[in-house]
Amino acid sequence: MKILKKEYSIALLVLVFFLGIHQAISAQATPTSKPLAGVFPTGNKITNNNFTGTAYLQSLIEADSLNAISVGNVTFTPGARSKWHLHPAGQILLVTDGVGYYQERGQPKKILRKGDVVKCPPNTPHWHGASATEGFVQVAITSREKGETVWMEAVTDAEYHQ
Amino acid sequence: MKILKKEYSIALLVLVFFLGIHQAISAQATPTSKPLAGVFPTGNKITNNNFTGTAYLQSLIEADSLNAISVGNVTFTPGARSKWHLHPAGQILLVTDGVGYYQERGQPKKILRKGDVVKCPPNTPHWHGASATEGFVQVAITSREKGETVWMEAVTDAEYHQ
């Protein structure tokens, strides 16, 4: 009976040992999850009517009379996106984290990932946002020299999921 | 003797189990070290005469006739820096990794770290580069609408270490 108890103990220890090893392997294979934040601060929740879902904006550089370029860090939660809009002098997007979508009117939707860059031509209706399942962080570089952004209609669910 | 062997086995299993747990905890606590590379590719070694030390450039966006903004990812190894120079329409720097220096003529040298941004006014002589001990990665956003960068003299060691 004493030996039987020890055999149970051994079986239990072997089980716990393999659970420990399993945890070690899992911890190495899965990088520590970090908040989706890119390089720059997340900033404040966008409360205007130009976005669908929850997105955040941190202004990094304001345009001025000597340098008309503004730079902002935009964080989209999964499913969030801008409305259709255009920039009179165009826009450049730098993707710093997550997975997102970018689409120009009449063109297929593109999938964007960390390290991707986009040059959106002047006066070209487009939208951008997070993928349905993962958030998305972009640095938006916008020249204001030919006027402000023109906002249009919302991106429908059919357009978004296309 | 049979029981003694089992007791040794148990002791061994307990030891290996705790080693497994230790490995699991270590793997979670120490993030995988990553090369100093920011978000975008490092690109190619800069071979022109406008830099002191070793620096790399990856062009991300080229200026064109519709959008005169260029965007480049610049990686400086420790001690590397640009020469003094100016941009006719100014420049914006976004720091994505490392520790670097930025100085405008007649102003104190600033220390830059990941997440910092700089707006350099038009026609203002300045230089930027890595700290003496740590590399530095910046995204440089340059408007070309008023002409190309004007390059000047090298930053002396005295200026650099000031």
mmCIF file of C-alpha atoms in Angstrom:
data_model
loop_
_atom_site.group_PDB
_atom_site.id
_atom_site.type_symbol
_atom_site.label_atom_id
_atom_site.label_comp_id
_atom_site.label_asym_id
_atom_site.label_seq_id
_atom_site.Cartn_x
_atom_site.Cartn_y
_atom_site.Cartn_z
ATOM 1 C CA MET A 1 0.000 0.000 0.000
ATOM 2 C CA LYS A 2 2.906 2.335 0.868
ATOM 3 C CA ILE A 3 4.520 1.569 -2.498
ATOM 4 C CA LEU A 4 1.221 2.136 -4.272
ATOM 5 C CA LYS A 5 0.967 5.621 -2.691
ATOM 6 C CA LYS A 6 4.495 6.418 -3.930
ATOM 7 C CA GLU A 7 3.572 5.230 -7.398
ATOM 8 C CA TYR A 8 0.572 7.559 -7.367
ATOM 9 C CA SER A 9 2.875 10.356 -6.174
ATOM 10 C CA ILE A 10 5.289 9.668 -9.025
ATOM 11 C CA ALA A 11 2.471 9.647 -11.584
ATOM 12 C CA LEU A 12 1.195 12.970 -10.188
ATOM 13 C CA LEU A 13 4.654 14.534 -10.261
ATOM 14 C CA VAL A 14 5.241 13.361 -13.828
ATOM 15 C CA LEU A 15 1.928 14.954 -14.820
ATOM 16 C CA VAL A 16 2.722 18.259 -13.058
ATOM 17 C CA PHE A 17 6.242 18.237 -14.561
ATOM 18 C CA PHE A 18 4.893 17.930 -18.087
ATOM 19 C CA LEU A 19 2.385 20.707 -17.353
ATOM 20 C CA GLY A 20 5.355 22.873 -16.253
ATOM 21 C CA ILE A 21 7.291 22.106 -19.460
ATOM 22 C CA HIS A 22 4.178 22.776 -21.523
ATOM 23 C CA GLN A 23 3.815 26.177 -19.858
ATOM 24 C CA ALA A 24 7.487 26.973 -20.531
ATOM 25 C CA ILE A 25 7.147 26.119 -24.219
ATOM 26 C CA SER A 26 3.874 28.084 -24.530
ATOM 27 C CA ALA A 27 5.421 31.114 -22.823
ATOM 28 C CA GLN A 28 8.326 31.100 -25.299
ATOM 29 C CA ALA A 29 6.238 30.495 -28.403
ATOM 30 C CA THR A 30 3.689 33.223 -27.594
ATOM 31 C CA PRO A 31 5.379 36.631 -27.128
ATOM 32 C CA THR A 32 4.152 38.570 -24.121
ATOM 33 C CA SER A 33 1.038 40.328 -25.356
ATOM 34 C CA LYS A 34 1.560 44.096 -25.357
ATOM 35 C CA PRO A 35 -1.059 46.776 -25.637
ATOM 36 C CA LEU A 36 -1.646 47.805 -29.249
ATOM 37 C CA ALA A 37 0.000 51.219 -29.111
ATOM 38 C CA GLY A 38 2.658 51.479 -31.811
ATOM 39 C CA VAL A 39 5.456 53.915 -30.948
ATOM 40 C CA PHE A 40 3.535 57.075 -30.005
ATOM 41 C CA PRO A 41 0.863 57.787 -27.370
ATOM 42 C CA THR A 42 -2.695 56.586 -28.039
ATOM 43 C CA GLY A 43 -4.165 59.975 -27.138
ATOM 44 C CA ASN A 44 -7.855 60.658 -26.715
ATOM 45 C CA LYS A 45 -10.986 58.944 -27.984
ATOM 46 C CA ILE A 46 -12.245 60.603 -31.153
ATOM 47 C CA THR A 47 -15.678 62.050 -30.418
ATOM 48 C CA ASN A 48 -16.490 63.704 -33.750
ATOM 49 C CA ASN A 49 -18.792 62.118 -36.303
ATOM 50 C CA ASN A 50 -16.108 61.194 -38.877
ATOM 51 C CA PHE A 51 -15.458 57.665 -37.614
ATOM 52 C CA THR A 52 -17.458 54.462 -37.141
ATOM 53 C CA GLY A 53 -16.582 52.549 -33.971
ATOM 54 C CA THR A 54 -13.957 53.535 -31.416
ATOM 55 C CA ALA A 55 -10.738 55.250 -32.495
ATOM 56 C CA TYR A 56 -8.153 57.392 -30.707
ATOM 57 C CA LEU A 57 -6.067 60.368 -31.873
ATOM 58 C CA GLN A 58 -2.823 61.796 -30.566
ATOM 59 C CA SER A 59 -1.692 64.894 -32.460
ATOM 60 C CA LEU A 60 2.109 64.766 -32.877
ATOM 61 C CA ILE A 61 2.730 67.852 -35.047
ATOM 62 C CA GLU A 62 0.293 70.680 -35.835
ATOM 63 C CA ALA A 63 0.466 72.407 -39.217
ATOM 64 C CA ASP A 64 1.523 76.060 -39.121
ATOM 65 C CA SER A 65 2.106 78.883 -41.596
ATOM 66 C CA LEU A 66 5.750 77.851 -42.213
ATOM 67 C CA ASN A 67 5.194 74.087 -42.414
ATOM 68 C CA ALA A 68 1.687 73.040 -43.442
ATOM 69 C CA ILE A 69 2.193 69.344 -42.604
ATOM 70 C CA SER A 70 0.294 67.830 -39.669
ATOM 71 C CA VAL A 71 1.188 64.458 -38.147
ATOM 72 C CA GLY A 72 -1.186 62.423 -36.002
ATOM 73 C CA ASN A 73 -1.132 58.984 -34.405
ATOM 74 C CA VAL A 74 -4.463 57.200 -34.927
ATOM 75 C CA THR A 75 -5.410 53.979 -33.120
ATOM 76 C CA PHE A 76 -8.440 52.011 -34.357
ATOM 77 C CA THR A 77 -10.060 49.276 -32.259
ATOM 78 C CA PRO A 78 -11.204 46.154 -34.215
ATOM 79 C CA GLY A 79 -13.956 47.062 -36.680
ATOM 80 C CA ALA A 80 -13.457 50.840 -36.305
ATOM 81 C CA ARG A 81 -12.868 52.900 -39.464
ATOM 82 C CA SER A 82 -12.987 56.403 -40.845
ATOM 83 C CA LYS A 83 -15.813 57.598 -43.070
ATOM 84 C CA TRP A 84 -15.015 58.094 -46.733
ATOM 85 C CA HIS A 85 -12.976 61.311 -47.073
ATOM 86 C CA LEU A 86 -10.381 63.101 -49.189
ATOM 87 C CA HIS A 87 -7.393 65.396 -48.631
ATOM 88 C CA PRO A 88 -6.874 68.278 -51.105
ATOM 89 C CA ALA A 89 -3.065 67.809 -50.944
ATOM 90 C CA GLY A 90 -3.005 64.045 -50.255
ATOM 91 C CA GLN A 91 -1.884 61.989 -47.289
ATOM 92 C CA ILE A 92 0.811 59.509 -46.268
ATOM 93 C CA LEU A 93 0.116 56.655 -43.826
ATOM 94 C CA LEU A 94 2.814 54.788 -41.881
ATOM 95 C CA VAL A 95 1.601 51.616 -40.162
ATOM 96 C CA THR A 96 3.217 51.113 -36.743
ATOM 97 C CA ASP A 97 1.157 48.227 -35.331
ATOM 98 C CA GLY A 98 -1.762 45.878 -35.868
ATOM 99 C CA VAL A 99 -3.726 44.942 -38.975
ATOM 100 C CA GLY A 100 -5.852 47.420 -40.930
ATOM 101 C CA TYR A 101 -7.633 48.166 -44.192
ATOM 102 C CA TYR A 102 -7.176 50.954 -46.738
ATOM 103 C CA GLN A 103 -9.388 51.496 -49.754
ATOM 104 C CA GLU A 104 -9.582 54.143 -52.472
ATOM 105 C CA ARG A 105 -12.934 54.582 -54.243
ATOM 106 C CA GLY A 106 -13.252 52.062 -57.092
ATOM 107 C CA GLN A 107 -10.185 50.088 -55.988
ATOM 108 C CA PRO A 108 -9.947 46.828 -54.012
ATOM 109 C CA LYS A 109 -9.472 47.038 -50.252
ATOM 110 C CA LYS A 110 -5.826 46.603 -49.192
ATOM 111 C CA ILE A 111 -4.697 44.888 -46.000
ATOM 112 C CA LEU A 112 -2.052 46.851 -44.079
ATOM 113 C CA ARG A 113 0.407 45.576 -41.495
ATOM 114 C CA LYS A 114 3.198 47.044 -39.327
ATOM 115 C CA GLY A 115 5.881 48.587 -41.556
ATOM 116 C CA ASP A 116 3.561 49.212 -44.535
ATOM 117 C CA VAL A 117 3.301 52.717 -45.996
ATOM 118 C CA VAL A 118 0.594 54.244 -48.211
ATOM 119 C CA LYS A 119 0.607 57.398 -50.333
ATOM 120 C CA CYS A 120 -2.937 58.583 -50.918
ATOM 121 C CA PRO A 121 -3.163 60.996 -53.882
ATOM 122 C CA PRO A 122 -4.792 64.444 -53.546
ATOM 123 C CA ASN A 123 -8.596 64.643 -53.890
ATOM 124 C CA THR A 124 -9.012 60.851 -53.864
ATOM 125 C CA PRO A 125 -11.918 59.525 -51.764
ATOM 126 C CA HIS A 126 -10.702 56.746 -49.444
ATOM 127 C CA TRP A 127 -11.156 55.237 -46.004
ATOM 128 C CA HIS A 128 -8.923 53.428 -43.525
ATOM 129 C CA GLY A 129 -9.420 51.525 -40.318
ATOM 130 C CA ALA A 130 -8.749 48.392 -38.302
ATOM 131 C CA SER A 131 -9.442 44.861 -39.466
ATOM 132 C CA ALA A 132 -12.537 43.171 -38.051
ATOM 133 C CA THR A 133 -10.542 41.160 -35.509
ATOM 134 C CA GLU A 134 -7.339 43.131 -34.814
ATOM 135 C CA GLY A 135 -6.689 46.763 -33.944
ATOM 136 C CA PHE A 136 -4.572 49.061 -36.111
ATOM 137 C CA VAL A 137 -2.190 51.952 -35.437
ATOM 138 C CA GLN A 138 -1.118 54.433 -38.121
ATOM 139 C CA VAL A 139 0.832 57.672 -38.277
ATOM 140 C CA ALA A 140 -1.048 59.986 -40.675
ATOM 141 C CA ILE A 141 0.992 62.704 -42.434
ATOM 142 C CA THR A 142 -1.301 65.272 -44.029
ATOM 143 C CA SER A 143 -0.411 68.387 -45.982
ATOM 144 C CA ARG A 144 -2.858 71.189 -45.195
ATOM 145 C CA GLU A 145 -1.496 73.599 -47.790
ATOM 146 C CA LYS A 146 -4.451 73.140 -50.164
ATOM 147 C CA GLY A 147 -7.185 73.037 -47.552
ATOM 148 C CA GLU A 148 -8.729 70.773 -44.951
ATOM 149 C CA THR A 149 -10.015 67.203 -45.181
ATOM 150 C CA VAL A 150 -13.400 66.801 -46.893
ATOM 151 C CA TRP A 151 -15.567 64.259 -45.034
ATOM 152 C CA MET A 152 -18.150 62.119 -46.833
ATOM 153 C CA GLU A 153 -20.535 59.225 -46.086
ATOM 154 C CA ALA A 154 -19.901 56.328 -43.680
ATOM 155 C CA VAL A 155 -18.314 53.091 -44.911
ATOM 156 C CA THR A 156 -21.146 50.553 -44.900
ATOM 157 C CA ASP A 157 -20.738 47.103 -43.335
ATOM 158 C CA ALA A 158 -20.987 45.653 -46.864
ATOM 159 C CA GLU A 159 -18.118 47.875 -48.070
ATOM 160 C CA TYR A 160 -16.092 47.166 -44.934
ATOM 161 C CA HIS A 161 -16.412 43.374 -45.153
ATOM 162 C CA GLN A 162 -16.092 43.217 -48.948
ATOM 163 C CA MET B 1 16.017 -0.700 -1.949
ATOM 164 C CA LYS B 2 13.083 -0.554 -4.325
ATOM 165 C CA ILE B 3 11.484 2.204 -2.201
ATOM 166 C CA LEU B 4 14.793 4.122 -2.027
ATOM 167 C CA LYS B 5 15.000 4.154 -5.838
ATOM 168 C CA LYS B 6 11.461 5.539 -5.975
ATOM 169 C CA GLU B 7 12.361 8.241 -3.455
ATOM 170 C CA TYR B 8 15.337 9.252 -5.619
ATOM 171 C CA SER B 9 13.040 9.304 -8.642
ATOM 172 C CA ILE B 10 10.577 11.542 -6.813
ATOM 173 C CA ALA B 11 13.355 13.941 -5.733
ATOM 174 C CA LEU B 12 14.641 14.077 -9.312
ATOM 175 C CA LEU B 13 11.166 14.734 -10.706
ATOM 176 C CA VAL B 14 10.537 17.507 -8.145
ATOM 177 C CA LEU B 15 13.864 19.139 -9.152
ATOM 178 C CA VAL B 16 13.114 18.923 -12.892
ATOM 179 C CA PHE B 17 9.582 20.203 -12.277
ATOM 180 C CA PHE B 18 10.877 23.314 -10.503
ATOM 181 C CA LEU B 19 13.406 23.853 -13.317
ATOM 182 C CA GLY B 20 10.465 23.732 -15.743
ATOM 183 C CA ILE B 21 8.503 26.296 -13.714
ATOM 184 C CA HIS B 22 11.618 28.502 -13.450
ATOM 185 C CA GLN B 23 12.031 28.405 -17.230
ATOM 186 C CA ALA B 24 8.372 29.302 -17.722
ATOM 187 C CA ILE B 25 8.680 32.336 -15.411
ATOM 188 C CA SER B 26 11.976 33.459 -17.040
ATOM 189 C CA ALA B 27 10.472 33.174 -20.512
ATOM 190 C CA GLN B 28 7.579 35.424 -19.467
ATOM 191 C CA ALA B 29 9.673 38.008 -17.595
ATOM 192 C CA THR B 30 12.380 38.560 -20.247
ATOM 193 C CA PRO B 31 10.998 39.826 -23.569
ATOM 194 C CA THR B 32 12.838 38.576 -26.643
ATOM 195 C CA SER B 33 15.583 41.135 -27.364
ATOM 196 C CA LYS B 34 15.100 42.816 -30.743
ATOM 197 C CA PRO B 35 17.610 44.513 -33.013
ATOM 198 C CA LEU B 36 17.582 48.340 -33.036
ATOM 199 C CA ALA B 37 15.424 48.768 -36.103
ATOM 200 C CA GLY B 38 12.330 50.770 -35.193
ATOM 201 C CA VAL B 39 9.263 49.847 -37.203
ATOM 202 C CA PHE B 40 10.521 50.154 -40.794
ATOM 203 C CA PRO B 41 13.392 48.468 -42.691
ATOM 204 C CA THR B 42 16.952 49.654 -42.000
ATOM 205 C CA GLY B 43 17.730 49.956 -45.713
ATOM 206 C CA ASN B 44 21.178 50.583 -47.143
ATOM 207 C CA LYS B 45 24.339 52.101 -45.732
ATOM 208 C CA ILE B 46 24.583 55.788 -46.643
ATOM 209 C CA THR B 47 27.651 56.241 -48.835
ATOM 210 C CA ASN B 48 27.432 59.970 -49.597
ATOM 211 C CA ASN B 49 29.552 62.542 -47.806
ATOM 212 C CA ASN B 50 26.738 64.107 -45.748
ATOM 213 C CA PHE B 51 27.172 61.935 -42.651
ATOM 214 C CA THR B 52 29.924 61.215 -40.107
ATOM 215 C CA GLY B 53 30.089 57.564 -39.035
ATOM 216 C CA THR B 54 27.821 54.770 -40.209
ATOM 217 C CA ALA B 55 24.155 55.437 -40.937
ATOM 218 C CA TYR B 56 21.496 53.650 -43.007
ATOM 219 C CA LEU B 57 18.595 54.953 -45.101
ATOM 220 C CA GLN B 58 15.403 53.298 -46.239
ATOM 221 C CA SER B 59 13.250 55.533 -48.416
ATOM 222 C CA LEU B 60 9.572 55.005 -47.508
ATOM 223 C CA ILE B 61 7.873 57.632 -49.697
ATOM 224 C CA GLU B 62 9.399 59.610 -52.573
ATOM 225 C CA ALA B 63 8.233 63.162 -53.227
ATOM 226 C CA ASP B 64 6.378 63.685 -56.517
ATOM 227 C CA SER B 65 4.704 66.538 -58.379
ATOM 228 C CA LEU B 66 1.367 66.023 -56.591
ATOM 229 C CA ASN B 67 2.738 65.474 -53.072
ATOM 230 C CA ALA B 68 6.155 67.022 -52.421
ATOM 231 C CA ILE B 69 6.689 65.228 -49.084
ATOM 232 C CA SER B 70 9.379 62.561 -48.827
ATOM 233 C CA VAL B 71 9.593 60.123 -45.903
ATOM 234 C CA GLY B 72 12.725 58.183 -45.023
ATOM 235 C CA ASN B 73 13.754 55.856 -42.215
ATOM 236 C CA VAL B 74 17.260 56.719 -40.977
ATOM 237 C CA THR B 75 19.238 54.468 -38.616
ATOM 238 C CA PHE B 76 22.373 55.894 -36.968
ATOM 239 C CA THR B 77 24.929 53.642 -35.262
ATOM 240 C CA PRO B 78 26.388 55.037 -31.979
ATOM 241 C CA GLY B 79 28.403 58.233 -32.651
ATOM 242 C CA ALA B 80 27.081 58.630 -36.218
ATOM 243 C CA ARG B 81 25.499 61.964 -37.188
ATOM 244 C CA SER B 82 24.536 64.116 -40.114
ATOM 245 C CA LYS B 83 26.552 67.166 -41.131
ATOM 246 C CA TRP B 84 25.010 70.564 -40.437
ATOM 247 C CA HIS B 85 22.268 71.149 -43.011
ATOM 248 C CA LEU B 86 18.976 72.958 -43.637
ATOM 249 C CA HIS B 87 15.696 72.253 -45.424
ATOM 250 C CA PRO B 88 14.057 75.145 -47.357
ATOM 251 C CA ALA B 89 10.570 73.982 -46.263
ATOM 252 C CA GLY B 90 11.530 72.450 -42.895
ATOM 253 C CA GLN B 91 11.472 68.889 -41.592
ATOM 254 C CA ILE B 92 9.652 66.714 -39.047
ATOM 255 C CA LEU B 93 11.411 63.911 -37.162
ATOM 256 C CA LEU B 94 9.619 60.991 -35.454
ATOM 257 C CA VAL B 95 11.828 58.915 -33.161
ATOM 258 C CA THR B 96 11.010 55.202 -33.356
ATOM 259 C CA ASP B 97 13.886 53.659 -31.387
ATOM 260 C CA GLY B 98 17.149 54.305 -29.539
ATOM 261 C CA VAL B 99 18.693 57.492 -28.163
ATOM 262 C CA GLY B 100 19.815 60.410 -30.334
ATOM 263 C CA TYR B 101 20.760 64.075 -30.461
ATOM 264 C CA TYR B 102 19.205 67.037 -32.290
ATOM 265 C CA GLN B 103 20.641 70.532 -32.360
ATOM 266 C CA GLU B 104 19.725 73.756 -34.130
ATOM 267 C CA ARG B 105 22.500 76.336 -34.665
ATOM 268 C CA GLY B 106 22.884 78.500 -31.552
ATOM 269 C CA GLN B 107 20.619 76.261 -29.435
ATOM 270 C CA PRO B 108 21.496 73.588 -26.871
ATOM 271 C CA LYS B 109 21.683 69.966 -28.027
ATOM 272 C CA LYS B 110 18.489 68.019 -27.259
ATOM 273 C CA ILE B 111 18.374 64.331 -26.330
ATOM 274 C CA LEU B 112 15.732 62.357 -28.244
ATOM 275 C CA ARG B 113 14.151 59.040 -27.319
ATOM 276 C CA LYS B 114 11.525 56.689 -28.790
ATOM 277 C CA GLY B 115 8.209 58.512 -29.138
ATOM 278 C CA ASP B 116 9.744 62.023 -29.325
ATOM 279 C CA VAL B 117 8.917 64.289 -32.269
ATOM 280 C CA VAL B 118 10.744 67.369 -33.577
ATOM 281 C CA LYS B 119 9.614 70.115 -35.949
ATOM 282 C CA CYS B 120 12.620 71.769 -37.551
ATOM 283 C CA PRO B 121 11.731 75.185 -39.046
ATOM 284 C CA PRO B 122 12.545 76.063 -42.678
ATOM 285 C CA ASN B 123 16.075 77.344 -43.457
ATOM 286 C CA THR B 124 17.342 76.510 -39.964
ATOM 287 C CA PRO B 125 20.816 74.899 -39.827
ATOM 288 C CA HIS B 126 20.721 71.793 -37.638
ATOM 289 C CA TRP B 127 22.133 68.285 -37.255
ATOM 290 C CA HIS B 128 20.868 64.998 -35.839
ATOM 291 C CA GLY B 129 22.361 61.636 -35.028
ATOM 292 C CA ALA B 130 22.803 58.842 -32.507
ATOM 293 C CA SER B 131 24.094 59.270 -28.975
ATOM 294 C CA ALA B 132 27.693 58.258 -28.338
ATOM 295 C CA THR B 133 26.716 54.938 -26.790
ATOM 296 C CA GLU B 134 23.324 53.976 -28.274
ATOM 297 C CA GLY B 135 22.002 53.848 -31.819
ATOM 298 C CA PHE B 136 19.063 55.932 -32.995
ATOM 299 C CA VAL B 137 16.224 55.417 -35.480
ATOM 300 C CA GLN B 138 14.133 58.287 -36.879
ATOM 301 C CA VAL B 139 11.498 58.742 -39.542
ATOM 302 C CA ALA B 140 12.318 61.987 -41.390
ATOM 303 C CA ILE B 141 9.422 63.807 -43.102
ATOM 304 C CA THR B 142 10.724 66.448 -45.483
ATOM 305 C CA SER B 143 8.790 68.821 -47.713
ATOM 306 C CA ARG B 144 10.630 69.304 -51.017
ATOM 307 C CA GLU B 145 8.272 72.005 -52.321
ATOM 308 C CA LYS B 146 10.794 74.841 -51.776
ATOM 309 C CA GLY B 147 13.897 72.978 -52.884
ATOM 310 C CA GLU B 148 16.367 70.354 -51.752
ATOM 311 C CA THR B 149 18.391 70.040 -48.548
ATOM 312 C CA VAL B 150 21.416 72.361 -48.301
ATOM 313 C CA TRP B 151 24.414 70.524 -46.821
ATOM 314 C CA MET B 152 27.070 72.319 -44.776
ATOM 315 C CA GLU B 153 30.160 71.496 -42.676
ATOM 316 C CA ALA B 154 30.636 68.395 -40.495
ATOM 317 C CA VAL B 155 29.670 68.424 -36.817
ATOM 318 C CA THR B 156 32.992 68.471 -34.937
ATOM 319 C CA ASP B 157 33.679 66.096 -32.058
ATOM 320 C CA ALA B 158 33.631 69.141 -29.732
ATOM 321 C CA GLU B 159 30.159 70.139 -30.968
ATOM 322 C CA TYR B 160 28.946 66.539 -30.832
ATOM 323 C CA HIS B 161 30.084 65.923 -27.241
ATOM 324 C CA GLN B 162 29.130 69.390 -25.977
#
